[in-house]
mmCIF file of C-alpha atoms and ligand atoms in Angstrom:
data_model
loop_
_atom_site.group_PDB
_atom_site.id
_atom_site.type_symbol
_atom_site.label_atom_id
_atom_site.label_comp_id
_atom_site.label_asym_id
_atom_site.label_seq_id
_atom_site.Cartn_x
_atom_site.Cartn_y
_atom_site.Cartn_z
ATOM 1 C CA UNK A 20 0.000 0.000 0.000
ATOM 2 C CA UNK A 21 1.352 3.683 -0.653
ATOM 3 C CA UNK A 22 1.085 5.831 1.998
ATOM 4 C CA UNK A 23 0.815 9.360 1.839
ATOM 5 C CA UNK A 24 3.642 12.046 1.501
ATOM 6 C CA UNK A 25 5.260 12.809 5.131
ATOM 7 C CA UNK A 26 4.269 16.031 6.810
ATOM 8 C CA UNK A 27 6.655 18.393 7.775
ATOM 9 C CA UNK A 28 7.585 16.883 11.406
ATOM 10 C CA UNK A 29 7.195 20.247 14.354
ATOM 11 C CA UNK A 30 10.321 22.527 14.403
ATOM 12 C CA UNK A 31 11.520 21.758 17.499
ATOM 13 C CA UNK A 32 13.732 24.075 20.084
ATOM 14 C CA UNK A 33 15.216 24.171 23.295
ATOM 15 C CA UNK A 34 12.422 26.561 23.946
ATOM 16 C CA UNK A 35 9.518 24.990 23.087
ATOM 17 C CA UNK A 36 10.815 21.265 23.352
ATOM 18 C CA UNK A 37 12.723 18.544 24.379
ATOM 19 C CA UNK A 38 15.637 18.507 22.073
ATOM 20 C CA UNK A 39 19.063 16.970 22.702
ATOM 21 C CA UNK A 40 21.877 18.282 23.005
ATOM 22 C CA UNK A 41 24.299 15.685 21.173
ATOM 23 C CA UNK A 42 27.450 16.524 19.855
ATOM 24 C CA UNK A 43 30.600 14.809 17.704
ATOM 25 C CA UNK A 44 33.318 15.856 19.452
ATOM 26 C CA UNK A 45 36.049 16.914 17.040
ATOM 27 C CA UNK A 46 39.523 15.378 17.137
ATOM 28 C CA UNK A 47 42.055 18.402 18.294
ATOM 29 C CA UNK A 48 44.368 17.395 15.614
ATOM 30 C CA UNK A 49 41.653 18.618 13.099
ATOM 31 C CA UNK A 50 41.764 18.567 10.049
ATOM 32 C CA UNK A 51 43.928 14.843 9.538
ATOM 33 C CA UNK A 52 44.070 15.092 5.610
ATOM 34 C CA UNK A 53 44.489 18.466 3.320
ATOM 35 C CA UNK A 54 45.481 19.550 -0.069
ATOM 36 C CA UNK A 55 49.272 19.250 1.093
ATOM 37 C CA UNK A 56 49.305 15.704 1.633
ATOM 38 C CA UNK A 57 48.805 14.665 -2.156
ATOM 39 C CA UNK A 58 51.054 16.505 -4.674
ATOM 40 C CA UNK A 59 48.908 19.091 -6.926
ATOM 41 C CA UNK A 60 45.423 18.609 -5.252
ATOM 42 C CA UNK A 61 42.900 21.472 -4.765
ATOM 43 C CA UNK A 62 40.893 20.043 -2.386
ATOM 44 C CA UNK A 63 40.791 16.252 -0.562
ATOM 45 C CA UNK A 64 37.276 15.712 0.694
ATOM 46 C CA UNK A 65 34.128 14.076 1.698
ATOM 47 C CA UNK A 66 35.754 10.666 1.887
ATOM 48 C CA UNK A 67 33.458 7.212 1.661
ATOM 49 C CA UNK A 68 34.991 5.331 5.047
ATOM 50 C CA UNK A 69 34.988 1.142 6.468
ATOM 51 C CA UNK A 70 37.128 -0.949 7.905
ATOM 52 C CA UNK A 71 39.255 -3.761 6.761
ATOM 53 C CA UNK A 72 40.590 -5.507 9.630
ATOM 54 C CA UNK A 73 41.900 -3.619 11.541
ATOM 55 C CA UNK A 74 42.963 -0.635 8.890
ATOM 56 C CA UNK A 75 40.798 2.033 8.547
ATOM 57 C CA UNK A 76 39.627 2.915 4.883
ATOM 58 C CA UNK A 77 38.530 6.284 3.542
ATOM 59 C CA UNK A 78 38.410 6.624 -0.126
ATOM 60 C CA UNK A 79 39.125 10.228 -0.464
ATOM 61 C CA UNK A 80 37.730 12.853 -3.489
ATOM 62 C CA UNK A 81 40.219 14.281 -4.460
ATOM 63 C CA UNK A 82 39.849 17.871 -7.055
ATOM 64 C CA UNK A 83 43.175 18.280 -8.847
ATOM 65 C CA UNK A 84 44.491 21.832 -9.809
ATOM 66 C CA UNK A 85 45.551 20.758 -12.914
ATOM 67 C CA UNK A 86 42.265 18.718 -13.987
ATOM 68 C CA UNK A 87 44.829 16.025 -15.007
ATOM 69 C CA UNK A 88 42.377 13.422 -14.971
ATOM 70 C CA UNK A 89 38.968 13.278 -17.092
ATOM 71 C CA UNK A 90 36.236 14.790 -15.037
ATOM 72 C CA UNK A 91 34.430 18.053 -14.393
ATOM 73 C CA UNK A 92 36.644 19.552 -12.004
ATOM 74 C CA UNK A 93 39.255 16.736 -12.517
ATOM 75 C CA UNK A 94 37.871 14.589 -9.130
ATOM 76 C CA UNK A 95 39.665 11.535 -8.624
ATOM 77 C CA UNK A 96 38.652 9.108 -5.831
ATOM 78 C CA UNK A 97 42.022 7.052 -3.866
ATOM 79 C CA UNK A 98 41.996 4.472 -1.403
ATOM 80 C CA UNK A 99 43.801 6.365 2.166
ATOM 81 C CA UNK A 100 45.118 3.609 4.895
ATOM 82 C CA UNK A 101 45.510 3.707 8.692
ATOM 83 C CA UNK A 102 46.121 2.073 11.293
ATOM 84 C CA UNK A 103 45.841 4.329 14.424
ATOM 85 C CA UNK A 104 42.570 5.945 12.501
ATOM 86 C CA UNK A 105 44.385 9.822 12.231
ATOM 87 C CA UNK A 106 47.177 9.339 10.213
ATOM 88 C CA UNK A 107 46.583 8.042 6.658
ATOM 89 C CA UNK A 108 48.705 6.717 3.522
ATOM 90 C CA UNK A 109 47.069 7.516 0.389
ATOM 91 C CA UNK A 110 47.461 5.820 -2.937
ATOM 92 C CA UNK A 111 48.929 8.269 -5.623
ATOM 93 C CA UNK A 112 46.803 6.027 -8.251
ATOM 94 C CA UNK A 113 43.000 6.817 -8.271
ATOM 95 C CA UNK A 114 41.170 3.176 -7.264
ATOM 96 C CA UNK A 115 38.019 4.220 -9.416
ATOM 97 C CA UNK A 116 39.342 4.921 -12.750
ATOM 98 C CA UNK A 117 36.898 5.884 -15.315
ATOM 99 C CA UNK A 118 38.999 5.502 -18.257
ATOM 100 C CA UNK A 119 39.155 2.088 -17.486
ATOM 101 C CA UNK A 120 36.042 0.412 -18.692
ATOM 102 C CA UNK A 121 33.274 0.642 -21.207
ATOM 103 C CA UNK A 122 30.349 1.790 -21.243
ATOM 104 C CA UNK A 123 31.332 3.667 -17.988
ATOM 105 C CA UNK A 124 34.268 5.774 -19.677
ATOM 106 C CA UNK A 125 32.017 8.209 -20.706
ATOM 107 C CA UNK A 126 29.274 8.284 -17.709
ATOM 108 C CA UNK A 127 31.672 8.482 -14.498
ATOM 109 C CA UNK A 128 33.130 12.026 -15.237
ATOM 110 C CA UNK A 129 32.774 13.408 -11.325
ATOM 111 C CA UNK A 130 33.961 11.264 -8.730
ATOM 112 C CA UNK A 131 33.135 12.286 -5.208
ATOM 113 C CA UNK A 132 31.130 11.575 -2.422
ATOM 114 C CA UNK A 133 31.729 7.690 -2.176
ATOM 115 C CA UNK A 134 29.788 5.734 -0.123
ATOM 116 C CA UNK A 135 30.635 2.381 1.052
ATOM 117 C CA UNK A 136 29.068 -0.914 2.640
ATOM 118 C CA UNK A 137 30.105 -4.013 3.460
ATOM 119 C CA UNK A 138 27.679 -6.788 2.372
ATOM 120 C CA UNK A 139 27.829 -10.166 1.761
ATOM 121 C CA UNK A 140 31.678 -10.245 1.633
ATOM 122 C CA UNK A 141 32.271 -7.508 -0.714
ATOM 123 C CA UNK A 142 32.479 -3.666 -0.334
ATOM 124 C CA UNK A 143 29.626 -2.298 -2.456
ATOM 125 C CA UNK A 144 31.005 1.308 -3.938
ATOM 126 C CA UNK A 145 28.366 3.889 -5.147
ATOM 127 C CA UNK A 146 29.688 7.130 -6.058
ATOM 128 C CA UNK A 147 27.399 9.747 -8.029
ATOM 129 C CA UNK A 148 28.238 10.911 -11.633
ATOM 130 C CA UNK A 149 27.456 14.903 -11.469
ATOM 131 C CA UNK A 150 27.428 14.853 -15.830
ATOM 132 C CA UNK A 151 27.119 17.640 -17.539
ATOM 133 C CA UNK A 152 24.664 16.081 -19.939
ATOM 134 C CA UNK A 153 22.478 13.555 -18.491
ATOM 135 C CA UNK A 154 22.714 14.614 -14.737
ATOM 136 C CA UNK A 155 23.235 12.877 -11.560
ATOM 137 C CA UNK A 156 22.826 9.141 -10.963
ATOM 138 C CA UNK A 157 24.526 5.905 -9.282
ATOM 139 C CA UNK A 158 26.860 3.725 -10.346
ATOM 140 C CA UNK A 159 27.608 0.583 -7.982
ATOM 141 C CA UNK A 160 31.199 -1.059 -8.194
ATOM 142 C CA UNK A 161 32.502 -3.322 -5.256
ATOM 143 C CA UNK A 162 35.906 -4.655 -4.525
ATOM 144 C CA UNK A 163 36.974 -7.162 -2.013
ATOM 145 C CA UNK A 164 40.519 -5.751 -1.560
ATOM 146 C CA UNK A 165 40.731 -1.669 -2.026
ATOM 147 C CA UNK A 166 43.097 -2.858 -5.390
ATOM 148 C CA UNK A 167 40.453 -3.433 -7.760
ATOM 149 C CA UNK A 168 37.635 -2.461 -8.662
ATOM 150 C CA UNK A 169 34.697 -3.661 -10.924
ATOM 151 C CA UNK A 170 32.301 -1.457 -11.934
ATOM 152 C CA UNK A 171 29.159 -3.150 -11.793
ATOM 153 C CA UNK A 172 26.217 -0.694 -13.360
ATOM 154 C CA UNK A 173 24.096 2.511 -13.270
ATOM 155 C CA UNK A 174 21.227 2.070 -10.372
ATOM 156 C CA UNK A 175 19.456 5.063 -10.162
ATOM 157 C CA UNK A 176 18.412 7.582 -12.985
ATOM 158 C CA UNK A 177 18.889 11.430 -12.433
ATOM 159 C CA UNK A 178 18.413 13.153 -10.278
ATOM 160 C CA UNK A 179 19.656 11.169 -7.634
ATOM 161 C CA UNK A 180 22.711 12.077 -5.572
ATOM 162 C CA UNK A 181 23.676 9.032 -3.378
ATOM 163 C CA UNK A 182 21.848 5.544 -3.162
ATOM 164 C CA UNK A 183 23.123 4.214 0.315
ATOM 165 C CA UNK A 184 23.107 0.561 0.852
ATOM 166 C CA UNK A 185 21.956 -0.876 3.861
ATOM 167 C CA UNK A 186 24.380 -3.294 5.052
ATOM 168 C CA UNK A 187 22.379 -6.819 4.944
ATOM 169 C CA UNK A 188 18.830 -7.666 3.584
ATOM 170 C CA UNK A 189 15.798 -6.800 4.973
ATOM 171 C CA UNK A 190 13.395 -9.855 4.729
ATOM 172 C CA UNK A 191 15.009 -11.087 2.209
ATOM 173 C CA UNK A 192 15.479 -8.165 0.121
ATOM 174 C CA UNK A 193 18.262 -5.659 -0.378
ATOM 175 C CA UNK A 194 17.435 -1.541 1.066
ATOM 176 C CA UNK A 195 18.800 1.381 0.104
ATOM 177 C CA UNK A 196 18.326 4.968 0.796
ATOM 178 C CA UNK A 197 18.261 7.955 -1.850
ATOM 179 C CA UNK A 198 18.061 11.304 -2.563
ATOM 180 C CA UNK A 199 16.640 12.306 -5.287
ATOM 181 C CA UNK A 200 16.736 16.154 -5.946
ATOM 182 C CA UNK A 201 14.186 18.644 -7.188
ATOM 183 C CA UNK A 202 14.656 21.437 -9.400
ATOM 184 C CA UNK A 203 11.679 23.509 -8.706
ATOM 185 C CA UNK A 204 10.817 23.100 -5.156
ATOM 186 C CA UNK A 205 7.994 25.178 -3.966
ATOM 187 C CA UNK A 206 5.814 25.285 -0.704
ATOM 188 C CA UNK A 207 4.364 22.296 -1.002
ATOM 189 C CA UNK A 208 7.823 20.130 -2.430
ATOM 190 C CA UNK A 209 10.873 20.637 -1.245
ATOM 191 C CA UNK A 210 14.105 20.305 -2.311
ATOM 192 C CA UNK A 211 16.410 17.166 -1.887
ATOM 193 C CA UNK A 212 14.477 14.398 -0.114
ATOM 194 C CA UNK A 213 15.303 10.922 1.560
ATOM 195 C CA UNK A 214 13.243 7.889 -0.197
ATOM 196 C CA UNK A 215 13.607 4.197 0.371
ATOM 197 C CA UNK A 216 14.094 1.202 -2.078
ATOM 198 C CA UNK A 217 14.915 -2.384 -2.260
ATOM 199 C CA UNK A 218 15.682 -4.887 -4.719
ATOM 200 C CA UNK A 219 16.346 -8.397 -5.276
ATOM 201 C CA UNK A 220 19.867 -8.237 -7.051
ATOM 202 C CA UNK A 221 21.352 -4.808 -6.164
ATOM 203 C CA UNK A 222 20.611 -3.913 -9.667
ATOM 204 C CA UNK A 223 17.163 -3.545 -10.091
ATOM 205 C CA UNK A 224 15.438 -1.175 -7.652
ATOM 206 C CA UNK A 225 11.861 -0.517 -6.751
ATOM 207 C CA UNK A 226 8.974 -0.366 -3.958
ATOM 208 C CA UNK A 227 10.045 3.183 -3.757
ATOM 209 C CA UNK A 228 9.246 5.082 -0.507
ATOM 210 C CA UNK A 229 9.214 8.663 0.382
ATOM 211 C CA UNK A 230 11.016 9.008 4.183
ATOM 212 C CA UNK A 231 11.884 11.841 5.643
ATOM 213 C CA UNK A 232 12.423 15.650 3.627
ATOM 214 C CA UNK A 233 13.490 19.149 4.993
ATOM 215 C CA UNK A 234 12.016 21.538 7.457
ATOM 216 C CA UNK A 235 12.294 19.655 10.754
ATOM 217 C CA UNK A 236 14.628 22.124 11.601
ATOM 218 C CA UNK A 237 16.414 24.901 11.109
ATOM 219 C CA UNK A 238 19.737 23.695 10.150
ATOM 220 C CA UNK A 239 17.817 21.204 7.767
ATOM 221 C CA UNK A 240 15.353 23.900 5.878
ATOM 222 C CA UNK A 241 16.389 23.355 2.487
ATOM 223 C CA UNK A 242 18.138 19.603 1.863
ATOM 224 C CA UNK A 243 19.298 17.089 3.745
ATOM 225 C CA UNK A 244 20.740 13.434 2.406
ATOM 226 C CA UNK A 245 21.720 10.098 3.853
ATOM 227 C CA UNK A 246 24.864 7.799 4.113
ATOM 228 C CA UNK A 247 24.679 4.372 4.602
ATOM 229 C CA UNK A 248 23.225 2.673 7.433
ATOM 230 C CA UNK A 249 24.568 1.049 10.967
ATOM 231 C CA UNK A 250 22.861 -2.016 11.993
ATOM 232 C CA UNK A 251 22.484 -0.914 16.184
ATOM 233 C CA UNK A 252 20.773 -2.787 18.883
ATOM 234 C CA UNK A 253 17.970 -0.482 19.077
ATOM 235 C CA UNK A 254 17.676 0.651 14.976
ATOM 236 C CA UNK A 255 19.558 1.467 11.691
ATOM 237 C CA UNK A 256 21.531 4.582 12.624
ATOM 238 C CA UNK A 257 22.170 6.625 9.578
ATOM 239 C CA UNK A 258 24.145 10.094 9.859
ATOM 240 C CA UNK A 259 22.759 12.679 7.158
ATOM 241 C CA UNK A 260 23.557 16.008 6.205
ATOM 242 C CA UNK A 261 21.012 19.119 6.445
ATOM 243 C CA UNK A 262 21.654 22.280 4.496
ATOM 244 C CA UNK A 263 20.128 25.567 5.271
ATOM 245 C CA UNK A 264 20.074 28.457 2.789
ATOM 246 C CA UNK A 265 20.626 32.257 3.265
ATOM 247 C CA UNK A 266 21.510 35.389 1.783
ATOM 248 C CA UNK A 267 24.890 34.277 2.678
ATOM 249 C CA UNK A 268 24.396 31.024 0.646
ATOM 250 C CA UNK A 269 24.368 26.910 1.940
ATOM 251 C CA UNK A 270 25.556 25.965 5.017
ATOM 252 C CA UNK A 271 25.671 22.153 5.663
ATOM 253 C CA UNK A 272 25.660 20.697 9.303
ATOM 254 C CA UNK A 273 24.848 16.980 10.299
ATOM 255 C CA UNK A 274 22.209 15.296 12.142
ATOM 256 C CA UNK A 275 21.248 11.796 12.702
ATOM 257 C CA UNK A 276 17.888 9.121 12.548
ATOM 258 C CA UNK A 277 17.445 6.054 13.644
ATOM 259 C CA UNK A 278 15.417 3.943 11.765
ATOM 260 C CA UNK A 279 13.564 0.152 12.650
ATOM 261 C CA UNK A 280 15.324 -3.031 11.974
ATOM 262 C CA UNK A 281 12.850 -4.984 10.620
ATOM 263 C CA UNK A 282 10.647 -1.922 8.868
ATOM 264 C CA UNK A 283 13.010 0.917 8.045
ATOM 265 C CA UNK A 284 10.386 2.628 6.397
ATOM 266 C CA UNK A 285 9.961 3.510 10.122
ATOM 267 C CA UNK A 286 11.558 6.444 11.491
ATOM 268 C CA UNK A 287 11.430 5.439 15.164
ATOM 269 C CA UNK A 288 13.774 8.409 16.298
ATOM 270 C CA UNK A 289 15.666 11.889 14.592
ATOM 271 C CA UNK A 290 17.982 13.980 16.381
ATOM 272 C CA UNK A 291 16.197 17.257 16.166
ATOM 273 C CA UNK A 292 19.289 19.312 16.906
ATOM 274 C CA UNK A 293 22.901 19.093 14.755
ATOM 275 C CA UNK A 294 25.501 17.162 15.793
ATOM 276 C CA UNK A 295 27.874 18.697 13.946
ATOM 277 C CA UNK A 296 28.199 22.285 12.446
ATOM 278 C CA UNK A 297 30.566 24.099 10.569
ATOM 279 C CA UNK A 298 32.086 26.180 13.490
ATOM 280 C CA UNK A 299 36.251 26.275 13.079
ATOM 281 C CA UNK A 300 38.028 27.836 11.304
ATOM 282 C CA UNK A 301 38.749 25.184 8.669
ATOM 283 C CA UNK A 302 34.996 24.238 8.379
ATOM 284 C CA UNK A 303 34.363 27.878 7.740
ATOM 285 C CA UNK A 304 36.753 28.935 4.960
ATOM 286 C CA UNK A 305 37.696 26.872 1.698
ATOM 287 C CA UNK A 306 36.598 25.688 -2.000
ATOM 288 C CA UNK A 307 32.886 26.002 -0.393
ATOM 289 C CA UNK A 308 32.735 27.740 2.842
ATOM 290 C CA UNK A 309 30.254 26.413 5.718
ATOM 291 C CA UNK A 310 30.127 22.823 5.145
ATOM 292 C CA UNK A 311 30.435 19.401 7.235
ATOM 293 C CA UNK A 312 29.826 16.902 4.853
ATOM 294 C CA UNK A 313 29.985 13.371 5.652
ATOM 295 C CA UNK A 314 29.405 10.208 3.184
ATOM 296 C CA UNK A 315 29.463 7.212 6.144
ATOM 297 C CA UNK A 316 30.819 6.697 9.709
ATOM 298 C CA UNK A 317 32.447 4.112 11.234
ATOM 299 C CA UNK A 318 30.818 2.218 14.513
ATOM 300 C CA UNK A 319 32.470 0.403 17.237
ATOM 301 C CA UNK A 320 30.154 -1.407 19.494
ATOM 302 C CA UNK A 321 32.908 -2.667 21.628
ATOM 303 C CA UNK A 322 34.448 1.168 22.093
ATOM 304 C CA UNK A 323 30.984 2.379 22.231
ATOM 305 C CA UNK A 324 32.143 5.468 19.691
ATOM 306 C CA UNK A 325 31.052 6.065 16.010
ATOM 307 C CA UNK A 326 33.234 8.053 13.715
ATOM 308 C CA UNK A 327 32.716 10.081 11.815
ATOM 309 C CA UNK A 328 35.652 11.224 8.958
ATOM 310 C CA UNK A 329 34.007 14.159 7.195
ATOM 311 C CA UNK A 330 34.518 16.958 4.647
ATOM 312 C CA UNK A 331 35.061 20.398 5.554
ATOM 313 C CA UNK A 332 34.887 23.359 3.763
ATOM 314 C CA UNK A 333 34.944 21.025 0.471
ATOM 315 C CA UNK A 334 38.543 21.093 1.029
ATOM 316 C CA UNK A 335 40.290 18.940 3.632
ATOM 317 C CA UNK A 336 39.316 15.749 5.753
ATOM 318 C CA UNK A 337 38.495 15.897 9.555
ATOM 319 C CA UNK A 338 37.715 13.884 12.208
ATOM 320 C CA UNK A 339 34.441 13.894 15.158
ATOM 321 C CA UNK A 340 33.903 10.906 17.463
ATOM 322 C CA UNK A 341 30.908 10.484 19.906
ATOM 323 C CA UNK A 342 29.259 7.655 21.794
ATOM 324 C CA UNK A 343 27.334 5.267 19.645
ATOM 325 C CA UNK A 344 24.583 4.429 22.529
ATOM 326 C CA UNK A 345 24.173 8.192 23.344
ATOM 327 C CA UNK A 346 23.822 9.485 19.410
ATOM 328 C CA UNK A 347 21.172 5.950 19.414
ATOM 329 C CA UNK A 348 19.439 7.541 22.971
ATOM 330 C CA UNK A 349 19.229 11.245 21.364
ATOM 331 C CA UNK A 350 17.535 9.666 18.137
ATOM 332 C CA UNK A 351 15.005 8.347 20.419
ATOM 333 C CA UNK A 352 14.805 10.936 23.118
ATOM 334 C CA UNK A 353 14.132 13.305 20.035
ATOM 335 C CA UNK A 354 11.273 10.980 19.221
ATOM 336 C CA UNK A 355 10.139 9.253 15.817
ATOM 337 C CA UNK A 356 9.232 11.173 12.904
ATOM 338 C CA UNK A 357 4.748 10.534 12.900
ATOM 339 C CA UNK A 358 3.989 10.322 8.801
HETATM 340 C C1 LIG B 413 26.902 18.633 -2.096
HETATM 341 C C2 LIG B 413 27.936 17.615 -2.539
HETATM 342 C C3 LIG B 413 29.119 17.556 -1.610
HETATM 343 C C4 LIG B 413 29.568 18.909 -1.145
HETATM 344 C C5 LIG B 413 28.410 19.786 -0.764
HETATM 345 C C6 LIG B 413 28.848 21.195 -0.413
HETATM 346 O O1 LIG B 413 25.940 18.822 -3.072
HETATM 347 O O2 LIG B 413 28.343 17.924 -3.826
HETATM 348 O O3 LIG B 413 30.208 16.938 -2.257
HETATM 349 O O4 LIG B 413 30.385 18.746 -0.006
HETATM 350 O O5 LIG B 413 27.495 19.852 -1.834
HETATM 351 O O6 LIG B 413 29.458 21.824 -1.507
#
């Protein structure tokens, strides 16, 4: 059955409500990865993150002054390695290559924003193509080793940013979240939405499901967007990003939902507040000034702490940390989202 549309949830303050008052906690060594760790690069950014035994993973866009590679702005995406989780290696070769492989060559010319899951043995790689021509869509690729890659196909048709793959199936079926994007929003639609879908295969999507769009509050007036789930005791956790507009232009913060195991077309809690807004210095002033940007995060159950390796300023890498049970308690203190 297709439900209806979700309301716009109450704006909530500490005024007038119960809101929490969860925050990352940024690392003081802030920010871990810039433009001067990787010969010629403009800006190294928004990074899709996992683990692999114990190494940490981020697979870092990187914009290149020189647009050396095919591409828009000349984006590149490389595989960064650590072991201590602050100070990173990164591979001088690009681990997505579009020039490698028909028919992709000519589709995959703006590689940022990665997002990864692990699933099934592999890690599942979608990245958005920003084209010129036909827009922005998916593409899925997986690898089982951070060397190669196979590209595996275009999932989602423009406009849509950033499918995010749950990281097992749901009753026997594969989830994802997306976000596709309006070009007219008005009153009544708004601009840059969260849906659901699931498939069978990875590679053919349906049973789509409007989730959860803007205006819940303040920080998250005008878009907001997922990143792939975290299976929790209590729910799927899944950080997203919230941008609000003014005369001063975007400014992205982050904010978090929880969302039920067995039916996450459920919002059972949102963090009404932002955990994370662009405050410093180096969140503040860049390529695109006033953004915290993150494409995953990385839990620990046995640390309690979820982190979170994020973009700011669209220029260099930082990293926040928090407690995983407290971000899941503010979800639900928050309360669910009532469609
Ligand atoms: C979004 C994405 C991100 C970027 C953000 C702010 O649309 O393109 O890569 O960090 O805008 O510029």
């Amino acid at each position: 059955m297709i439900r209806n549309l979700p309301k716009t949830v109450k704006i909530m303050t500490k005024e007038n409500g119960n809101i929490s008052d969860y925050q990352l906690t940024r690392y003081e060594g802030n920010p871990i990865i810039t433009p001067e760790d990787f010969p010629g690069a403009m800006a190294v950014f928004n990074p899709g993150q996992t683990m692999m035994g114990d190494e940490t993973i981020l697979l870092v866009s990187i914009i290149h002054r020189s647009g050396k590679y095919r591409g828009i702005e000349g984006a590149t995406s490389h595989v960064a390695r650590s072991h201590d989780g602050i100070n990173f290696q990164i591979d001088p070769e690009p681990f997505i290559n579009p020039t490698d492989l028909e028919p992709y060559r000519w589709l995959d010319v703006h590689l940022i924003d990665t997002r990864i899951t692990y699933l099934d043995g592999w890690y599942y790689i979608i990245h958005p193509s920003a084209h010129p021509i036909w827009g922005t869509f998916g593409i899925i690729g997986r690898t089982k080793d951070f060397k190669n890659h196979e590209y595996m196909d275009v999932i989602s048709l423009p406009d849509n940013r950033v499918p995010c793959l749950f990281p097992e199936k749901i009753n026997g079926f594969y989830y994802r979240l997306d976000r596709p994007y309006r070009v007219a929003p008005n009153e009544h639609h708004t601009d840059g939405n969260i849906w659901l879908a699931c498939s069978p295969d990875l590679i053919h999507w349906g049973h789509f499901r409007p989730l959860l769009r803007p205006g819940f509050a303040p920080w998250a007036q005008t878009k907001i967007g997922p990143t792939p789930p975290i299976r929790t005791e209590k729910g799927w956790l899944v950080i997203i990003h919230g941008v609000a507009q003014s005369c001063a232009g975007y400014r992205y913060c982050l904010g978090a939902m929880l969302l039920d195991l067995e039916n996450p077309e459920r919002i059972i809690g949102l963090v009404r507040g932002s955990i994370l807004s662009p405050d410093t210095e180096y969140e503040r002033t860049g390529v695109v000034p006033n953004v915290v940007f993150a494409c995953g995060a990385i839990a620990d159950n046995d640390k309690d702490q979820i982190r979170v390796y994020y973009g700011a300023a669209d220029t260099c890498i930082c990293l926040a940390t928090g407690s995983l049970s407290k971000l899941v308690e503010a979800c639900l203190a928050d309360g669910p989202v009532v469609q």
